[in-house]
Short mmCIF file of C-alpha atoms in Angstrom, two decimals:
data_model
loop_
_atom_site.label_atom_id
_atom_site.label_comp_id
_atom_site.label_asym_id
_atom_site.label_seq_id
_atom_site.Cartn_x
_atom_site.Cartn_y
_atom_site.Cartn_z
CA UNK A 270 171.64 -128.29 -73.49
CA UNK A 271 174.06 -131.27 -74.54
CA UNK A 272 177.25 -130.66 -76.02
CA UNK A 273 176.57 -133.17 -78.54
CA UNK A 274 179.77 -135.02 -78.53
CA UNK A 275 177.97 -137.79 -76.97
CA UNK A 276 175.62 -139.81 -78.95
CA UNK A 277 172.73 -137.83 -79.30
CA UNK A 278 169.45 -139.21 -81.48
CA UNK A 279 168.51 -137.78 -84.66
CA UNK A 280 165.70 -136.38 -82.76
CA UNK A 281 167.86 -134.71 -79.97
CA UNK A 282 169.90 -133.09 -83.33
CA UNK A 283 166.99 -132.16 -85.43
CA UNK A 284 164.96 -130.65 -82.02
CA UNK A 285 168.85 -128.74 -81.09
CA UNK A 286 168.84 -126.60 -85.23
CA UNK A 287 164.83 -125.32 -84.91
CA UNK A 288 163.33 -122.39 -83.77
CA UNK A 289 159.43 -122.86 -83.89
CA UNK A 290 157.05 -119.87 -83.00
CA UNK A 291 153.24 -120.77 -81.56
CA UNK A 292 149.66 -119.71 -81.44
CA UNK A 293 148.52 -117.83 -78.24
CA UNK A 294 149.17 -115.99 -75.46
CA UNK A 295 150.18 -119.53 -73.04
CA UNK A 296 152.74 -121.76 -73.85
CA UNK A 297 151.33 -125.06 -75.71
CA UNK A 298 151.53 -128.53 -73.72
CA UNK A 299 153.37 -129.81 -76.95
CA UNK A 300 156.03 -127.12 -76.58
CA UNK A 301 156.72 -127.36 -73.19
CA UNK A 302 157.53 -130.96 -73.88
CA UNK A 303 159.58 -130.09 -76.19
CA UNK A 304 161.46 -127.25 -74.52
CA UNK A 305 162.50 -130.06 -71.91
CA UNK A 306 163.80 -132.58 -74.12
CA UNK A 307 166.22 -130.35 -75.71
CA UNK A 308 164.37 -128.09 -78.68
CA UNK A 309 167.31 -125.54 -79.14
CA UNK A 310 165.24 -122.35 -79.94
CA UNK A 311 161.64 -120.53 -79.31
CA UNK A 312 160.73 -117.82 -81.04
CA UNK A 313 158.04 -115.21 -79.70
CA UNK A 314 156.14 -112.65 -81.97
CA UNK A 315 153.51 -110.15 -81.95
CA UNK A 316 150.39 -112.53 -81.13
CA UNK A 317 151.89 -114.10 -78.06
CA UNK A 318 151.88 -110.77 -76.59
CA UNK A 319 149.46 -109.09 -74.58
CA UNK A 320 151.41 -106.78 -72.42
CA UNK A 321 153.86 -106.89 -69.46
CA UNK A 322 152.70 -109.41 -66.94
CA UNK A 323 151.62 -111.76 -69.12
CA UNK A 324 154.71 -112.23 -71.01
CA UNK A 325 156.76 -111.97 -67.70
CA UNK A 326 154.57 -114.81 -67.29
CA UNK A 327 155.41 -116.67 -69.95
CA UNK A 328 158.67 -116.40 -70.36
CA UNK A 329 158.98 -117.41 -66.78
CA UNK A 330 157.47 -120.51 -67.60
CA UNK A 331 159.70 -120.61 -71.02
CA UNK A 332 162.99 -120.56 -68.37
CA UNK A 333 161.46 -122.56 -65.52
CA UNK A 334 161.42 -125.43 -68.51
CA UNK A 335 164.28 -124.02 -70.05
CA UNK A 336 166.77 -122.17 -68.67
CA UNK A 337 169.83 -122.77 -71.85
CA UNK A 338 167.77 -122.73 -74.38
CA UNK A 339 167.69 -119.45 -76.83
CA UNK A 340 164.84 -117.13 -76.73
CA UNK A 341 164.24 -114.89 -80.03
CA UNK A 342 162.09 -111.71 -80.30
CA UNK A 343 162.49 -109.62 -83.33
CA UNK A 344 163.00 -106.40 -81.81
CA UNK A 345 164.36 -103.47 -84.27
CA UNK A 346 162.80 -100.34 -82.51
CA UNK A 347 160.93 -98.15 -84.49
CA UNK A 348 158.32 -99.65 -86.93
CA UNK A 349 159.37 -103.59 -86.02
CA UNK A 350 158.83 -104.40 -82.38
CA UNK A 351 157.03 -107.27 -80.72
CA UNK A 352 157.68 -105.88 -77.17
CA UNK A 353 155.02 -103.05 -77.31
CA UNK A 354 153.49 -104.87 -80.38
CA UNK A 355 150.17 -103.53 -79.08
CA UNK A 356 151.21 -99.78 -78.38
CA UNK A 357 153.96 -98.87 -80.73
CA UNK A 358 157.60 -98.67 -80.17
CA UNK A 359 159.58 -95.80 -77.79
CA UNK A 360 162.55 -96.22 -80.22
CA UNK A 361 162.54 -94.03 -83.49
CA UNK A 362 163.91 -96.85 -85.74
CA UNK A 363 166.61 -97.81 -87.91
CA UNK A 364 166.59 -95.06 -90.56
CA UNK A 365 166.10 -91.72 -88.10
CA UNK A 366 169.02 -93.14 -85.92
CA UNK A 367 170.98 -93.36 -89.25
CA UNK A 368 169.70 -89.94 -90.55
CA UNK A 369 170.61 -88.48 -86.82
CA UNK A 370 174.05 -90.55 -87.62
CA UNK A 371 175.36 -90.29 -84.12
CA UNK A 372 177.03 -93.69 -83.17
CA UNK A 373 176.20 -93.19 -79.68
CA UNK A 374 172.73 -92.33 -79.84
CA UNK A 375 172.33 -96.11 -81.71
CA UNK A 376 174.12 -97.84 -79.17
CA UNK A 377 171.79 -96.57 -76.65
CA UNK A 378 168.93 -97.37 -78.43
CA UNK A 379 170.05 -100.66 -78.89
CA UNK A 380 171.58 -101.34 -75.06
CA UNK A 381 167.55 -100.37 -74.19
CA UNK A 382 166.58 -102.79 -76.48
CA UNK A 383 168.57 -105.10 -75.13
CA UNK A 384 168.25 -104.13 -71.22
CA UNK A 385 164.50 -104.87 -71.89
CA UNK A 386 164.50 -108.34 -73.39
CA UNK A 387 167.07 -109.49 -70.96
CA UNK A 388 164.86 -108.61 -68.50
CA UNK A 389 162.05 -110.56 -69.59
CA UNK A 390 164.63 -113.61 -70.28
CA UNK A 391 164.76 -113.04 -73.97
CA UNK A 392 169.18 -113.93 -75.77
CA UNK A 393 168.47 -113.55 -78.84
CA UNK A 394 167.74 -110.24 -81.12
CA UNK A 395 166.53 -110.96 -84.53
CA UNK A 396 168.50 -107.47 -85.36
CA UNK A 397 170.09 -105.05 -86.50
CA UNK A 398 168.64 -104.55 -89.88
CA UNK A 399 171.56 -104.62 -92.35
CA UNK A 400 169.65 -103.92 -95.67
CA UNK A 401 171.52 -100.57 -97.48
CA UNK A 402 168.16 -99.58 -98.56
CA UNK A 403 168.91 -98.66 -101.98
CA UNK A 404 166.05 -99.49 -103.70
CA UNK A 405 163.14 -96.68 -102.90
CA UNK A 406 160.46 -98.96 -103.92
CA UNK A 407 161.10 -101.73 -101.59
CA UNK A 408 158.10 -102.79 -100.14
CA UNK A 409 159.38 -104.44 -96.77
CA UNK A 410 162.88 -102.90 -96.10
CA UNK A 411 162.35 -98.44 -95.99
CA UNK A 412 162.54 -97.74 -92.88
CA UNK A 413 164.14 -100.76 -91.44
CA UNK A 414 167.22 -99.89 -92.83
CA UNK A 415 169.87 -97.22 -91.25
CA UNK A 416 170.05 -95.82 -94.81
CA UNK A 417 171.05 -95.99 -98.52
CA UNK A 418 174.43 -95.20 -97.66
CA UNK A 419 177.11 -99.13 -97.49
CA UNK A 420 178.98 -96.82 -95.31
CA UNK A 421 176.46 -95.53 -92.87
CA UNK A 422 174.94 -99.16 -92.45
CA UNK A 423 177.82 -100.59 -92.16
CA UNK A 424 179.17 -98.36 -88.77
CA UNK A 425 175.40 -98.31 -87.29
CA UNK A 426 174.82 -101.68 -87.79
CA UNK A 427 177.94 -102.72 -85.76
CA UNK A 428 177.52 -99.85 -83.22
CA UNK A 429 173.90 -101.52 -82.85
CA UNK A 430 175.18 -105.21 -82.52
CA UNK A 431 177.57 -103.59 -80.04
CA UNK A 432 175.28 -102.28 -78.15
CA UNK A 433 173.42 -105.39 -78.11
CA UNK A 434 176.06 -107.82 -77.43
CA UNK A 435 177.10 -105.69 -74.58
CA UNK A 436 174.25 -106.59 -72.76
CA UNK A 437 174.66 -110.02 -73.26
CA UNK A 438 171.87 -110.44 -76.23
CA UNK A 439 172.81 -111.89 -79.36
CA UNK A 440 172.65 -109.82 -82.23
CA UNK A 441 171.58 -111.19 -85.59
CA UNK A 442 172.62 -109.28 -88.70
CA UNK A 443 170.06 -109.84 -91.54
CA UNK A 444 169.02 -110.12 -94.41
CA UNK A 445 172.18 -111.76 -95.86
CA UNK A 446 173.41 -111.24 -98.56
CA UNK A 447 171.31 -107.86 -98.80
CA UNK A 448 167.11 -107.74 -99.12
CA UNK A 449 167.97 -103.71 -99.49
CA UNK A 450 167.39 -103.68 -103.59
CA UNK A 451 164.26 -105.31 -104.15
CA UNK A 452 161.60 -104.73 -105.46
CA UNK A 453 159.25 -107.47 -103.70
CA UNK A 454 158.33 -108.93 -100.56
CA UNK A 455 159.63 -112.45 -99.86
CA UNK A 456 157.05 -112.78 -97.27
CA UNK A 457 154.76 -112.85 -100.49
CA UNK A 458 156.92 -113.82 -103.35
CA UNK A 459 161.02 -114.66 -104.52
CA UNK A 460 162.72 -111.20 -104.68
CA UNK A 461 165.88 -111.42 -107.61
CA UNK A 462 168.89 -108.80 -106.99
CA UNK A 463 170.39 -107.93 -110.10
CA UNK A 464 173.60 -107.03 -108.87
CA UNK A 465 177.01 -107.68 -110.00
CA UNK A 466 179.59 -108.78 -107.52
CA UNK A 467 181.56 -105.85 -107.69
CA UNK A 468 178.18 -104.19 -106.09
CA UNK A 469 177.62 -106.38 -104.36
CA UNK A 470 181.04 -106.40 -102.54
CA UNK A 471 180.86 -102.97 -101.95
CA UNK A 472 177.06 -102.55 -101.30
CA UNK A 473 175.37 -105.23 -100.14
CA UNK A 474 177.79 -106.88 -97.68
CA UNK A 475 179.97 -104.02 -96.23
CA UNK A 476 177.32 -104.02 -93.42
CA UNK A 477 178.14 -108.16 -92.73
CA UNK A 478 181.18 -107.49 -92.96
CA UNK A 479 181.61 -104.57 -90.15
CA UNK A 480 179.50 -107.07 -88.26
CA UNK A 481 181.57 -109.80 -88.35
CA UNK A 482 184.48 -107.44 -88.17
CA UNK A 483 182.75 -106.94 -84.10
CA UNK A 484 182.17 -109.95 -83.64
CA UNK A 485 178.17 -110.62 -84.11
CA UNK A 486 176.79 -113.78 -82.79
CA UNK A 487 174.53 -114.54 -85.71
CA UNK A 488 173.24 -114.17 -89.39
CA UNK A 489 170.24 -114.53 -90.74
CA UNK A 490 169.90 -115.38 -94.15
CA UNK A 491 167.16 -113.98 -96.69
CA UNK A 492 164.88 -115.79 -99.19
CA UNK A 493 166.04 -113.84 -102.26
CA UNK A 494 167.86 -114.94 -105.92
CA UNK A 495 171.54 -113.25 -106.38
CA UNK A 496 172.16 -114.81 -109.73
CA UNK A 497 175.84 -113.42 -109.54
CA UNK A 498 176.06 -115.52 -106.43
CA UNK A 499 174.47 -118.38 -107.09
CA UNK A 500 172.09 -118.75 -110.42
CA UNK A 501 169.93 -121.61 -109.14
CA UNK A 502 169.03 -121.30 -105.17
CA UNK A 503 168.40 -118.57 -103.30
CA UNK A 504 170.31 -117.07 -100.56
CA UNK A 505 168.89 -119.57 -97.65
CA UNK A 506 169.28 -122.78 -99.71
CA UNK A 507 172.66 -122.04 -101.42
CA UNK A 508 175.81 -123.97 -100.06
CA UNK A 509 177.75 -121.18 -102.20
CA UNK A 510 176.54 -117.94 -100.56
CA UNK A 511 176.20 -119.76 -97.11
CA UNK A 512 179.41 -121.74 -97.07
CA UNK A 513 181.30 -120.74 -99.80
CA UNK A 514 181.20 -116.52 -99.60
CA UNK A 515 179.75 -115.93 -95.70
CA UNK A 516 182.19 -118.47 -94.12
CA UNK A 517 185.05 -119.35 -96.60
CA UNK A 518 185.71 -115.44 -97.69
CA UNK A 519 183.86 -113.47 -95.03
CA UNK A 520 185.47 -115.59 -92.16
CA UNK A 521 182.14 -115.64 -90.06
CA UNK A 522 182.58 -118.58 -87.55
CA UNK A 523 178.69 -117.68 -85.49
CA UNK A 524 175.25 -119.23 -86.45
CA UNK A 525 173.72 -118.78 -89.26
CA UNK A 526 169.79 -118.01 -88.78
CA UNK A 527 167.11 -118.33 -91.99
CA UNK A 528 164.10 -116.21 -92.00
CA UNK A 529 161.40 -117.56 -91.53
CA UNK A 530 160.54 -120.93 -93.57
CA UNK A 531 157.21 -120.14 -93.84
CA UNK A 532 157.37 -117.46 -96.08
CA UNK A 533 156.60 -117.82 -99.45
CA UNK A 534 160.08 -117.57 -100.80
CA UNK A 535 160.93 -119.88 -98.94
CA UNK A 536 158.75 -122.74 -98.98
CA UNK A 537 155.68 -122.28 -101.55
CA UNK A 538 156.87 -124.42 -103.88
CA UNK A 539 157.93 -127.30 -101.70
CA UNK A 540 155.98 -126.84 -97.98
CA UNK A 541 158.76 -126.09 -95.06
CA UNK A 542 159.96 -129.76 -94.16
CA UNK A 543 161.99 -129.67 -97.70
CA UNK A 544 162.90 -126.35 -97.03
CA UNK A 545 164.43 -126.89 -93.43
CA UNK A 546 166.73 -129.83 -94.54
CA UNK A 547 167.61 -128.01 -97.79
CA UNK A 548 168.48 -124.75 -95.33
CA UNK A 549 170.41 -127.20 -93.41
CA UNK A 550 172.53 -128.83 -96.15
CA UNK A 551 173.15 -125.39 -97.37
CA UNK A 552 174.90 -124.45 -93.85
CA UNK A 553 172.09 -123.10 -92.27
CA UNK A 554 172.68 -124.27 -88.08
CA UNK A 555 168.85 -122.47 -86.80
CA UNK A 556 166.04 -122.90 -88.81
CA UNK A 557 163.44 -120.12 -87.70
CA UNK A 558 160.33 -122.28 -88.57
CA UNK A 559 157.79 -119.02 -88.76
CA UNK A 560 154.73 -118.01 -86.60
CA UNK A 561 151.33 -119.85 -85.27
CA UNK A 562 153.35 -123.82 -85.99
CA UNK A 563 151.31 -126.92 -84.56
CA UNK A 564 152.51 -130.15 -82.99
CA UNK A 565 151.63 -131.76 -86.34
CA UNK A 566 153.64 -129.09 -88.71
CA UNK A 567 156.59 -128.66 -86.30
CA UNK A 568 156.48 -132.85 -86.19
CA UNK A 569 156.83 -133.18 -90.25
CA UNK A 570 159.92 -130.81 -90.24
CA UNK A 571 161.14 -133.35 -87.09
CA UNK A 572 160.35 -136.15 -89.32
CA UNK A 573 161.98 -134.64 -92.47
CA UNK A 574 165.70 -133.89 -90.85
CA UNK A 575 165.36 -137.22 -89.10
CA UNK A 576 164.98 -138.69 -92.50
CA UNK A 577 167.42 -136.51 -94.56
CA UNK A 578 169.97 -137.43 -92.24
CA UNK A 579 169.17 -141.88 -92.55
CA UNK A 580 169.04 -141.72 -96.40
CA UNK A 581 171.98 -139.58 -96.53
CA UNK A 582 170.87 -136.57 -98.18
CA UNK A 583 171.72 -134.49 -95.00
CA UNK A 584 175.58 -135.11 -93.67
CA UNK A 585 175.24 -135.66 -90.41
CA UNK A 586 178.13 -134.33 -90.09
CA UNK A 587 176.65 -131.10 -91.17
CA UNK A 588 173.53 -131.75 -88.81
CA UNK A 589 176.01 -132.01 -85.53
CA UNK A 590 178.00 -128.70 -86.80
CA UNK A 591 174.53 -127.11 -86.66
CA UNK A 592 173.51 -128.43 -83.70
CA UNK A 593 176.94 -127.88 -81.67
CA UNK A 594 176.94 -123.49 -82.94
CA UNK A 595 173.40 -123.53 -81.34
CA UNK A 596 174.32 -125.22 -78.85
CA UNK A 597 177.57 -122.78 -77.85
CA UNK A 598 175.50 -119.45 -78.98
CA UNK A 599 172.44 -120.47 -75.78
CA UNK A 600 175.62 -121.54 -73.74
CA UNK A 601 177.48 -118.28 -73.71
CA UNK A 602 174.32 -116.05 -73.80
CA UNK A 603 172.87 -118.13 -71.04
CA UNK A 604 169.94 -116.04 -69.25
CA UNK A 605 170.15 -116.58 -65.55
CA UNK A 606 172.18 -113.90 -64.18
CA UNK A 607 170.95 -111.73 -62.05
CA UNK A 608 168.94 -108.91 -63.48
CA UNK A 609 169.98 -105.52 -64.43
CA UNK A 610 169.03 -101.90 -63.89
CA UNK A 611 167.27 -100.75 -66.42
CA UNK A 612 169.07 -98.31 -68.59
CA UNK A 613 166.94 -94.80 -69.77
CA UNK A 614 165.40 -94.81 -73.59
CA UNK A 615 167.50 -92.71 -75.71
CA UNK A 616 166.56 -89.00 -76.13
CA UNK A 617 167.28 -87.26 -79.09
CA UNK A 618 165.90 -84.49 -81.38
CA UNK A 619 164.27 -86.45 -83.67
CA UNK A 620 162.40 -83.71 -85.69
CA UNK A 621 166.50 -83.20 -87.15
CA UNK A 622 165.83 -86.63 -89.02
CA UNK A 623 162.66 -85.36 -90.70
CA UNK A 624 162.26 -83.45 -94.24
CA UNK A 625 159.95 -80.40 -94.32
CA UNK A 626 158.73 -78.93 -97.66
CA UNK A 627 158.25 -74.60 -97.31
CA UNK A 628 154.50 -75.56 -96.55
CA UNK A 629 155.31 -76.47 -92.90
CA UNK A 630 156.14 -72.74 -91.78
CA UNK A 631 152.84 -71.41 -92.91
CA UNK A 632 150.92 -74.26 -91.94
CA UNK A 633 152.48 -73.67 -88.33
CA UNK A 634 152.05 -70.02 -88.24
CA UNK A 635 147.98 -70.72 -89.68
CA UNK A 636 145.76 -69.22 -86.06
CA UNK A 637 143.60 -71.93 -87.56
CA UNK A 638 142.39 -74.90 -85.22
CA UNK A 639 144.12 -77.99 -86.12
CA UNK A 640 142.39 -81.10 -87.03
CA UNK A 641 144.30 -84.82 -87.29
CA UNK A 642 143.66 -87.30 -89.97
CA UNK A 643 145.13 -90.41 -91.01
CA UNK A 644 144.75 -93.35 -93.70
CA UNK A 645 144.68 -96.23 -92.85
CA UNK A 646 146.98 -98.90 -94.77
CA UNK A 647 148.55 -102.27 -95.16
CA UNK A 648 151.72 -102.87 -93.38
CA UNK A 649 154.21 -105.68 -94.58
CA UNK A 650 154.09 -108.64 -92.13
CA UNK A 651 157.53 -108.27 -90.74
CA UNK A 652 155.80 -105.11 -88.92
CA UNK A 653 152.70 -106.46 -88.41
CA UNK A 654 149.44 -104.59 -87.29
CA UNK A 655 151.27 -102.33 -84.85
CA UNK A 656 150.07 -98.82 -83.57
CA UNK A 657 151.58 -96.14 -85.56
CA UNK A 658 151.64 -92.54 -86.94
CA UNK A 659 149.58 -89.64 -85.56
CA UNK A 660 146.29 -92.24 -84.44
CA UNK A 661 148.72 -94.02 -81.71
CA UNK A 662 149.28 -90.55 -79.64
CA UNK A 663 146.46 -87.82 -80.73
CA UNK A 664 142.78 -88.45 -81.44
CA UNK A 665 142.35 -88.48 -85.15
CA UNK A 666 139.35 -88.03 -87.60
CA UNK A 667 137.94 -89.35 -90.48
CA UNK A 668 138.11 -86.87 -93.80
CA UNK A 669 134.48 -86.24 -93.63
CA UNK A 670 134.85 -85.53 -90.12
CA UNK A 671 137.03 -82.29 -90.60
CA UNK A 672 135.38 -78.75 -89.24
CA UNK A 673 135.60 -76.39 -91.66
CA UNK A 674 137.87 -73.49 -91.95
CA UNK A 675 140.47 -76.38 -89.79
CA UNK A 676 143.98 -76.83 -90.74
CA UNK A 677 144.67 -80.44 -90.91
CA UNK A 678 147.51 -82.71 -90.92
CA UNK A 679 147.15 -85.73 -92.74
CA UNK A 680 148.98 -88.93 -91.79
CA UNK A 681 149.54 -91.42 -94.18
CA UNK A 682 152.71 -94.13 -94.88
CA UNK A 683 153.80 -96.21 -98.13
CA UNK A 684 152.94 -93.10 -100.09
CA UNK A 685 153.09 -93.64 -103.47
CA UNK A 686 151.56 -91.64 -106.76
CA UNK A 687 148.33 -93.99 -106.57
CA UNK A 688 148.10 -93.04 -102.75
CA UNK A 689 144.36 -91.99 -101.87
CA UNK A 690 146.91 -89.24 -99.58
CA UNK A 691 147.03 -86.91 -102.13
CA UNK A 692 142.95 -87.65 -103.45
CA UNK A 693 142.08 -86.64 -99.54
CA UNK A 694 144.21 -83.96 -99.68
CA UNK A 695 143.14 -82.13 -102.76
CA UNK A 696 139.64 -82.79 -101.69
CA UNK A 697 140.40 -81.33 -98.53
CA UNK A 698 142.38 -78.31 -100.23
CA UNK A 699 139.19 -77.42 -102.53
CA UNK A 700 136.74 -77.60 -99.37
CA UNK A 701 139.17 -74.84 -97.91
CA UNK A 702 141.05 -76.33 -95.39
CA UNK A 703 145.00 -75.62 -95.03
CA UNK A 704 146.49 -79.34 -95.40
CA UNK A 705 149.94 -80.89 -94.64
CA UNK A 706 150.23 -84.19 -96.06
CA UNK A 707 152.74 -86.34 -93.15
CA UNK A 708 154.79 -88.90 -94.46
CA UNK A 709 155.06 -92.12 -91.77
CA UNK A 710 158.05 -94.12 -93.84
CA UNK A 711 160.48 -93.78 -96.51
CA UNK A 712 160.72 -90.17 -98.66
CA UNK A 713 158.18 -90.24 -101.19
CA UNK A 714 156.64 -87.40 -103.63
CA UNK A 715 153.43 -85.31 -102.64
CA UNK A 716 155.11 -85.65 -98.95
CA UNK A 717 155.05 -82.26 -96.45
CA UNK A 718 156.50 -83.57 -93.64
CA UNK A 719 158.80 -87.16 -94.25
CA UNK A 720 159.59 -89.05 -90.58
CA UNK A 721 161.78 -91.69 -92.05
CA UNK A 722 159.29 -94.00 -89.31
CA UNK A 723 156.08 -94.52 -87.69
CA UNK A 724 156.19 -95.10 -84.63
CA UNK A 725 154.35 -93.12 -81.36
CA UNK A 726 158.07 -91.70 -80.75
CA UNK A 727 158.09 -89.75 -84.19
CA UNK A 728 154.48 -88.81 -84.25
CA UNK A 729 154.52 -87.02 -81.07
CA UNK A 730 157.74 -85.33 -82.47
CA UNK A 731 155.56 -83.86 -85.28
CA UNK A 732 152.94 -82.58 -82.82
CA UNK A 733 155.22 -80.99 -80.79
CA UNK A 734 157.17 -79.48 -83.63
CA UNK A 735 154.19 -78.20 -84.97
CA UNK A 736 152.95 -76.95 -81.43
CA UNK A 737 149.75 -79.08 -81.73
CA UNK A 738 149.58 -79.62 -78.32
CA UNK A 739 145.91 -80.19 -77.18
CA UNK A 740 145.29 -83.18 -79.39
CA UNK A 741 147.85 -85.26 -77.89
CA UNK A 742 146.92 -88.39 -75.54
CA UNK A 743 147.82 -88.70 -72.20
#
């Protein structure tokens, strides 16, 4: 990639600040053009995944075209992975590493992580999670986040950009300033955080702030109002959270990522060309463009820089300062050495992470044959339709489907009062059976069993805690 002290076009700049995702399992024509004449950033999710060789496949077509240019996945562990987006995570996730709280044991996780996507050619980790998760109700943070604790997410954060970073894969802190006290999904809507800035000093940013202390590559920004910030844009439009507080008074010098523009906080109101140059203007420097873009969507954002930056409304002196951190960040995390070993998953006793209510022991103890349900539910879209809870390792039936006189462990996650958990389970209760209502996510009321996550890691964890051993999968 060019240095840009040249004289590149507006194109060259505008293609060096984006990071556009596609449809499919194959890399678009349109994208491999684009790759070659200089776009700065991919980014690969869930649906251009179908397993192993395929994205070996693709990514060695990605670096054949490509070798500089940076290569985003959005790989937590635990509930958010695109790796083994169609069988579940091995990693336990964010908050069991930070309910474990050995420093260690999330560096491994995260030098795995990292071992793995550098394998398949992948610099860039849209991670660690930096949310203090001190909202309960927050529908797309939970179990994402290493805790409710500034402190705790603070040191796991950096000991997971550490880990990271040591493998030579970017780490990305996110969701700055802090998407950990909301109430609301930006995918879906414009989340407010009420917070003074005394809170949010010593809340919200302590995690940044360890992670800059460490020296993490990048920071992604969130699409949420902080009126004590900045009463009029939110975080990934507002020159005085972005420029003013994250580089004047934090001191971060790296590149500063947005989520993606085609959420609705982001761009609802306006469509995503206005919202990439206004990201931009703010001090944005990579503009994660969002999933399943065409030619002809990923052209209007083109068109909309190019055009910001004739009429003046976009410095170009801000576009080259965005261009030229991209630019170093793919230079220094270049992919090209040669590969290395792979490192062993993380072991752990994971079942230390979970909370147990004085049902379990009895349950446990009950000579009765055990029978495995679960609910399904919604997931938020930063996890996607990933395999999860007790269904992703054991065979599982429906409620109707349970033998009498069976003792049954019911999987659910995002309980809640309204759950239809706790309807199944009284049912369930009245027909006779002995029932344990499991808890895939955040601690919630009603719960037996709590896992802090959902992935296959955790629910064979439960099984083997609870010594169901025959319904497990091979």
């Amino acid at each position: 990639m060019e240095n840009y002290h040249g004289n590149p076009t507006l194109r060259d700049l505008a293609r060096a600040v984006l990071m556009p995702g596609f449809s499919g399992t194959t890399l678009p024509s349109w994208v491999a053009e684009e790759l070659a004449s200089g776009l700065g950033s991919l980014c690969i999710y869930g649906g251009n995944i179908q397993g192993k060789e395929q994205l070996s496949s693709l990514m060695g077509h990605i670096r054949r075209i490509a070798p500089e240019a940076i290569v985003a996945l959005d790989e937590e562990g635990g509930d958010v992975t695109r790796l083994h987006y169609r069988t579940g995570s091995s990693h336990p996730g964010n908050a069991v590493l930070g309910r474990i709280n050995d420093l260690h044991l999330t560096r491994a996780s995260a030098r795995a992580i990292a071992r793995e996507m550098r394998d398949y050619g992948f610099n860039l980790n849209l991670a660690p999670d930096a949310d203090v998760n001190s909202n309960a109700q927050n529908p797309v943070i939970g179990v994402r986040s290493f805790g409710s604790s500034p402190h705790k997410v603070a040191a796991h954060a950096a000991a997971f950009t550490v880990g990271l970073q040591g493998e030579m894969v970017a780490a990305c802190a996110k969701h700055f300033p802090g998407h950990g006290d909301t109430a609301t999904d930006s995918h879906l809507s414009l989340p407010v955080v009420m917070a003074g800035p005394e809170l949010l000093a010593e809340r919200e940013l302590a995690p940044f702030n360890a992670a800059i202390a460490i020296g993490i590559a990048a920071i992604m920004t969130s699409h949420i109002m902080v009126p004590a910030l900045d009463a009029h844009n939110p975080a990934t439009f507002s020159e005085a959270i972005l420029q003013d507080l994250l580089r004047g008074k934090m001191g971060f010098d790296g590149v500063v990522v947005t989520d993606a523009l085609d959420m609705a906080g982001a761009s609802a109101q306006t469509g995503i060309p206005v919202a990439a140059v206004r990201s931009l203007r703010a001090g944005a420097d990579l503009l994660c463009l969002g999933t399943d873009m065409s030619q002809k969507a990923y052209e209007e954002v083109i068109d909309a820089i190019i055009q910001a930056a004739e009429d003046g409304t976009l410095s170009l002196v801000r576009l080259r300062e965005a261009a030229e951190r991209t630019s170093t960040l793919a230079r220094h995390y270049r992919v090209g050495d040669a590969a290395a070993p792979p490192v062993d998953l993380p072991t752990g006793d994971w079942a230390q992470a979970f909370e147990l209510s004085s049902a379990v022991a009895s349950w446990k103890m009950s000579p009765a044959p055990a029978q495995l349900v679960q609910l399904d539910s919604e997931s938020n879209m930063a996890v996607g339709h990933v395999p999860w809870g007790l269904s992703s390792v054991a065979h599982t039936v429906p409620p109707s489907a349970v033998a009498r006189g069976s003792k049954v462990l019911l999987a659910a996650r995002g309980l809640s009062p309204s759950h239809e958990a706790h309807e199944v389970a009284e049912s369930l209760r009245e027909a006779g059976a002995q029932v344990l209502i499991v808890n895939f996510g955040w601690p919630a009321a009603g719960a037996d069993i709590t896992t802090y996550g959902a992935s296959p890691v955790l629910a064979r964890t439960v099984l083997e805690m609870l010594q169901v051993f025959e319904s497990q999968k091979c």
